[in-house]
PDB file of C-alpha atoms in Angstrom:
ATOM      1  CA  PRO F   1      -0.003  -0.006  -0.027  1.00  0.00           C
ATOM      2  CA  ALA F   2       1.087   3.570  -0.665  1.00  0.00           C
ATOM      3  CA  PRO F   3       2.113   5.542   2.420  1.00  0.00           C
ATOM      4  CA  SER F   4      -0.479   7.761   3.949  1.00  0.00           C
ATOM      5  CA  GLU F   5      -0.228  11.514   3.826  1.00  0.00           C
ATOM      6  CA  TYR F   6      -0.457  11.327   7.679  1.00  0.00           C
ATOM      7  CA  ILE F   7       3.099  11.401   9.067  1.00  0.00           C
ATOM      8  CA  GLN F   8       4.008  12.505  12.602  1.00  0.00           C
ATOM      9  CA  GLN F   9       7.335  12.842  14.230  1.00  0.00           C
ATOM     10  CA  ILE F  10       8.519  13.721  17.749  1.00  0.00           C
ATOM     11  CA  SER F  11      11.904  13.938  19.266  1.00  0.00           C
ATOM     12  CA  CYS F  12      12.758  12.023  22.488  1.00  0.00           C
ATOM     13  CA  VAL F  13      15.740  12.581  24.743  1.00  0.00           C
ATOM     14  CA  GLY F  14      17.487   9.341  25.441  1.00  0.00           C
ATOM     15  CA  ASP F  15      19.011   6.367  23.749  1.00  0.00           C
ATOM     16  CA  LEU F  16      17.628   4.177  20.942  1.00  0.00           C
ATOM     17  CA  VAL F  17      17.357   0.995  23.134  1.00  0.00           C
ATOM     18  CA  THR F  18      15.260   2.762  25.770  1.00  0.00           C
ATOM     19  CA  VAL F  19      12.929   4.342  23.253  1.00  0.00           C
ATOM     20  CA  ALA F  20      12.562   1.122  21.203  1.00  0.00           C
ATOM     21  CA  HIS F  21      11.781  -0.872  24.421  1.00  0.00           C
ATOM     22  CA  ARG F  22       9.125   1.669  25.436  1.00  0.00           C
ATOM     23  CA  ILE F  23       7.460   1.425  22.010  1.00  0.00           C
ATOM     24  CA  SER F  24       7.600  -2.360  22.044  1.00  0.00           C
ATOM     25  CA  GLU F  25       6.052  -2.569  25.585  1.00  0.00           C
ATOM     26  CA  CYS F  26       3.298  -0.135  24.543  1.00  0.00           C
ATOM     27  CA  ASN F  27       2.406  -2.286  21.553  1.00  0.00           C
ATOM     28  CA  ARG F  28       2.386  -5.426  23.718  1.00  0.00           C
ATOM     29  CA  ILE F  29       0.185  -3.977  26.414  1.00  0.00           C
ATOM     30  CA  ARG F  30      -2.223  -2.454  23.829  1.00  0.00           C
ATOM     31  CA  LEU F  31      -2.385  -5.761  21.869  1.00  0.00           C
ATOM     32  CA  VAL F  32      -0.821  -4.296  18.707  1.00  0.00           C
ATOM     33  CA  GLU F  33       1.048  -6.861  16.560  1.00  0.00           C
ATOM     34  CA  GLY F  34       4.453  -5.762  15.521  1.00  0.00           C
ATOM     35  CA  GLU F  35       7.224  -7.006  13.278  1.00  0.00           C
ATOM     36  CA  TYR F  36      10.483  -5.393  14.480  1.00  0.00           C
ATOM     37  CA  ASP F  37      13.680  -5.031  12.456  1.00  0.00           C
ATOM     38  CA  ASN F  38      16.476  -4.169  14.893  1.00  0.00           C
ATOM     39  CA  ASP F  39      18.998  -3.478  12.175  1.00  0.00           C
ATOM     40  CA  THR F  40      16.914  -0.683  10.558  1.00  0.00           C
ATOM     41  CA  ALA F  41      14.947   0.468  13.651  1.00  0.00           C
ATOM     42  CA  VAL F  42      11.676  -0.117  11.832  1.00  0.00           C
ATOM     43  CA  ALA F  43       8.478  -1.603  13.209  1.00  0.00           C
ATOM     44  CA  ASN F  44       5.559  -2.649  10.993  1.00  0.00           C
ATOM     45  CA  CYS F  45       2.475  -2.814  13.131  1.00  0.00           C
ATOM     46  CA  VAL F  46      -1.159  -3.953  12.891  1.00  0.00           C
ATOM     47  CA  ALA F  47      -3.748  -2.586  15.359  1.00  0.00           C
ATOM     48  CA  LEU F  48      -7.502  -3.036  15.709  1.00  0.00           C
ATOM     49  CA  ASN F  49      -9.602  -3.166  12.539  1.00  0.00           C
ATOM     50  CA  ASN F  50      -6.623  -4.072  10.410  1.00  0.00           C
ATOM     51  CA  THR F  51      -5.020  -0.655  10.866  1.00  0.00           C
ATOM     52  CA  HIS F  52      -1.484  -0.871   9.519  1.00  0.00           C
ATOM     53  CA  PHE F  53       1.266   1.671  10.507  1.00  0.00           C
ATOM     54  CA  ARG F  54       5.014   1.878  10.461  1.00  0.00           C
ATOM     55  CA  ILE F  55       7.324   3.317  13.083  1.00  0.00           C
ATOM     56  CA  ILE F  56      10.844   4.352  12.182  1.00  0.00           C
ATOM     57  CA  LEU F  57      13.424   5.555  14.680  1.00  0.00           C
ATOM     58  CA  TYR F  58      16.200   7.953  13.648  1.00  0.00           C
ATOM     59  CA  GLN F  59      19.260   9.287  15.564  1.00  0.00           C
ATOM     60  CA  GLY F  60      18.657  12.964  16.263  1.00  0.00           C
ATOM     61  CA  ALA F  61      20.984  15.780  17.347  1.00  0.00           C
ATOM     62  CA  THR F  62      22.692  15.652  20.737  1.00  0.00           C
ATOM     63  CA  GLN F  63      21.003  17.730  23.367  1.00  0.00           C
ATOM     64  CA  GLY F  64      23.505  18.603  26.050  1.00  0.00           C
ATOM     65  CA  THR F  65      25.044  15.343  27.304  1.00  0.00           C
ATOM     66  CA  GLN F  66      22.221  13.126  25.947  1.00  0.00           C
ATOM     67  CA  GLY F  67      21.339  12.143  22.460  1.00  0.00           C
ATOM     68  CA  SER F  68      17.902  12.323  20.944  1.00  0.00           C
ATOM     69  CA  ILE F  69      15.813   9.863  18.913  1.00  0.00           C
ATOM     70  CA  ILE F  70      13.299  10.925  16.301  1.00  0.00           C
ATOM     71  CA  VAL F  71      10.207   8.789  16.285  1.00  0.00           C
ATOM     72  CA  ASP F  72       8.408   8.798  12.927  1.00  0.00           C
ATOM     73  CA  MET F  73       4.987   7.147  12.703  1.00  0.00           C
ATOM     74  CA  ARG F  74       3.072   6.647   9.501  1.00  0.00           C
ATOM     75  CA  ARG F  75      -0.431   5.187   8.832  1.00  0.00           C
ATOM     76  CA  MET F  76      -0.199   2.861   5.949  1.00  0.00           C
ATOM     77  CA  SER F  77      -3.844   1.766   5.782  1.00  0.00           C
ATOM     78  CA  GLY F  78      -6.917   1.272   7.924  1.00  0.00           C
ATOM     79  CA  SER F  79      -8.849   3.400  10.422  1.00  0.00           C
ATOM     80  CA  SER F  80      -7.604   6.912  10.965  1.00  0.00           C
ATOM     81  CA  VAL F  81      -9.367   6.953  14.335  1.00  0.00           C
ATOM     82  CA  ILE F  82      -7.572   3.766  15.500  1.00  0.00           C
ATOM     83  CA  PHE F  83      -4.291   5.208  14.150  1.00  0.00           C
ATOM     84  CA  GLN F  84      -4.785   8.372  16.236  1.00  0.00           C
ATOM     85  CA  GLU F  85      -5.329   6.388  19.395  1.00  0.00           C
ATOM     86  CA  GLU F  86      -2.239   4.260  18.767  1.00  0.00           C
ATOM     87  CA  TYR F  87      -0.257   7.337  17.817  1.00  0.00           C
ATOM     88  CA  HIS F  88      -0.973   9.123  21.063  1.00  0.00           C
ATOM     89  CA  ALA F  89      -0.270   6.026  23.152  1.00  0.00           C
ATOM     90  CA  ILE F  90       3.015   5.252  21.349  1.00  0.00           C
ATOM     91  CA  MET F  91       4.361   8.796  21.369  1.00  0.00           C
ATOM     92  CA  CYS F  92       3.539   9.163  25.095  1.00  0.00           C
ATOM     93  CA  ALA F  93       5.361   5.898  25.792  1.00  0.00           C
ATOM     94  CA  ALA F  94       8.361   6.830  23.586  1.00  0.00           C
ATOM     95  CA  LYS F  95       8.726  10.325  25.057  1.00  0.00           C
ATOM     96  CA  PHE F  96       7.707   9.909  28.692  1.00  0.00           C
ATOM     97  CA  GLY F  97       7.788   6.173  29.380  1.00  0.00           C
ATOM     98  CA  GLU F  98       4.053   6.227  30.269  1.00  0.00           C
ATOM     99  CA  ILE F  99       2.037   3.373  28.747  1.00  0.00           C
ATOM    100  CA  TRP F 100      -1.710   3.644  28.491  1.00  0.00           C
ATOM    101  CA  PRO F 101      -3.625   0.368  28.289  1.00  0.00           C
ATOM    102  CA  ARG F 102      -6.445   0.204  25.734  1.00  0.00           C
ATOM    103  CA  GLU F 103      -9.502   1.872  27.372  1.00  0.00           C
ATOM    104  CA  ASN F 104     -12.195  -0.387  26.030  1.00  0.00           C
ATOM    105  CA  LEU F 105     -11.332  -4.037  25.522  1.00  0.00           C
ATOM    106  CA  GLU F 106     -14.817  -4.533  24.112  1.00  0.00           C
ATOM    107  CA  ASP F 107     -13.378  -3.022  20.857  1.00  0.00           C
ATOM    108  CA  LEU F 108     -11.615  -6.372  20.305  1.00  0.00           C
ATOM    109  CA  LYS F 109     -14.866  -8.262  20.340  1.00  0.00           C
ATOM    110  CA  THR F 110     -16.489  -6.078  17.655  1.00  0.00           C
ATOM    111  CA  SER F 111     -13.701  -6.146  15.093  1.00  0.00           C
ATOM    112  CA  PRO F 112     -15.037  -6.428  11.526  1.00  0.00           C
ATOM    113  CA  SER F 113     -12.661  -9.329  10.799  1.00  0.00           C
ATOM    114  CA  ASP F 114     -14.569 -11.326  13.499  1.00  0.00           C
ATOM    115  CA  LYS F 115     -17.844 -10.918  11.649  1.00  0.00           C
ATOM    116  CA  GLU F 116     -16.690 -12.590   8.484  1.00  0.00           C
TER     117      GLU F 116
END
């Protein structure tokens, strides 16, 4: 699929391993499937309602004594509403280390893929 026009980036102070671990844990807790490539710092993810997105981590400029990591997140296909929910959760986890569990687990039971 062609990349979406919706691309968001934030900068996180810290090291690549810490930011990547935060993102991975956020996806695990929120039940987002992810395929991670440690060599390229890319994660291809699938959330509810078959919403596909990609997360790419880049090395940013050094801020004082610490480096920074740029977190780039792009919706590839699927629900823009679900993408927004995952975007906010992942960016909060990456930047602050705060992981928000999915608010309504009933969403999982009403997925269109279950109705087929």
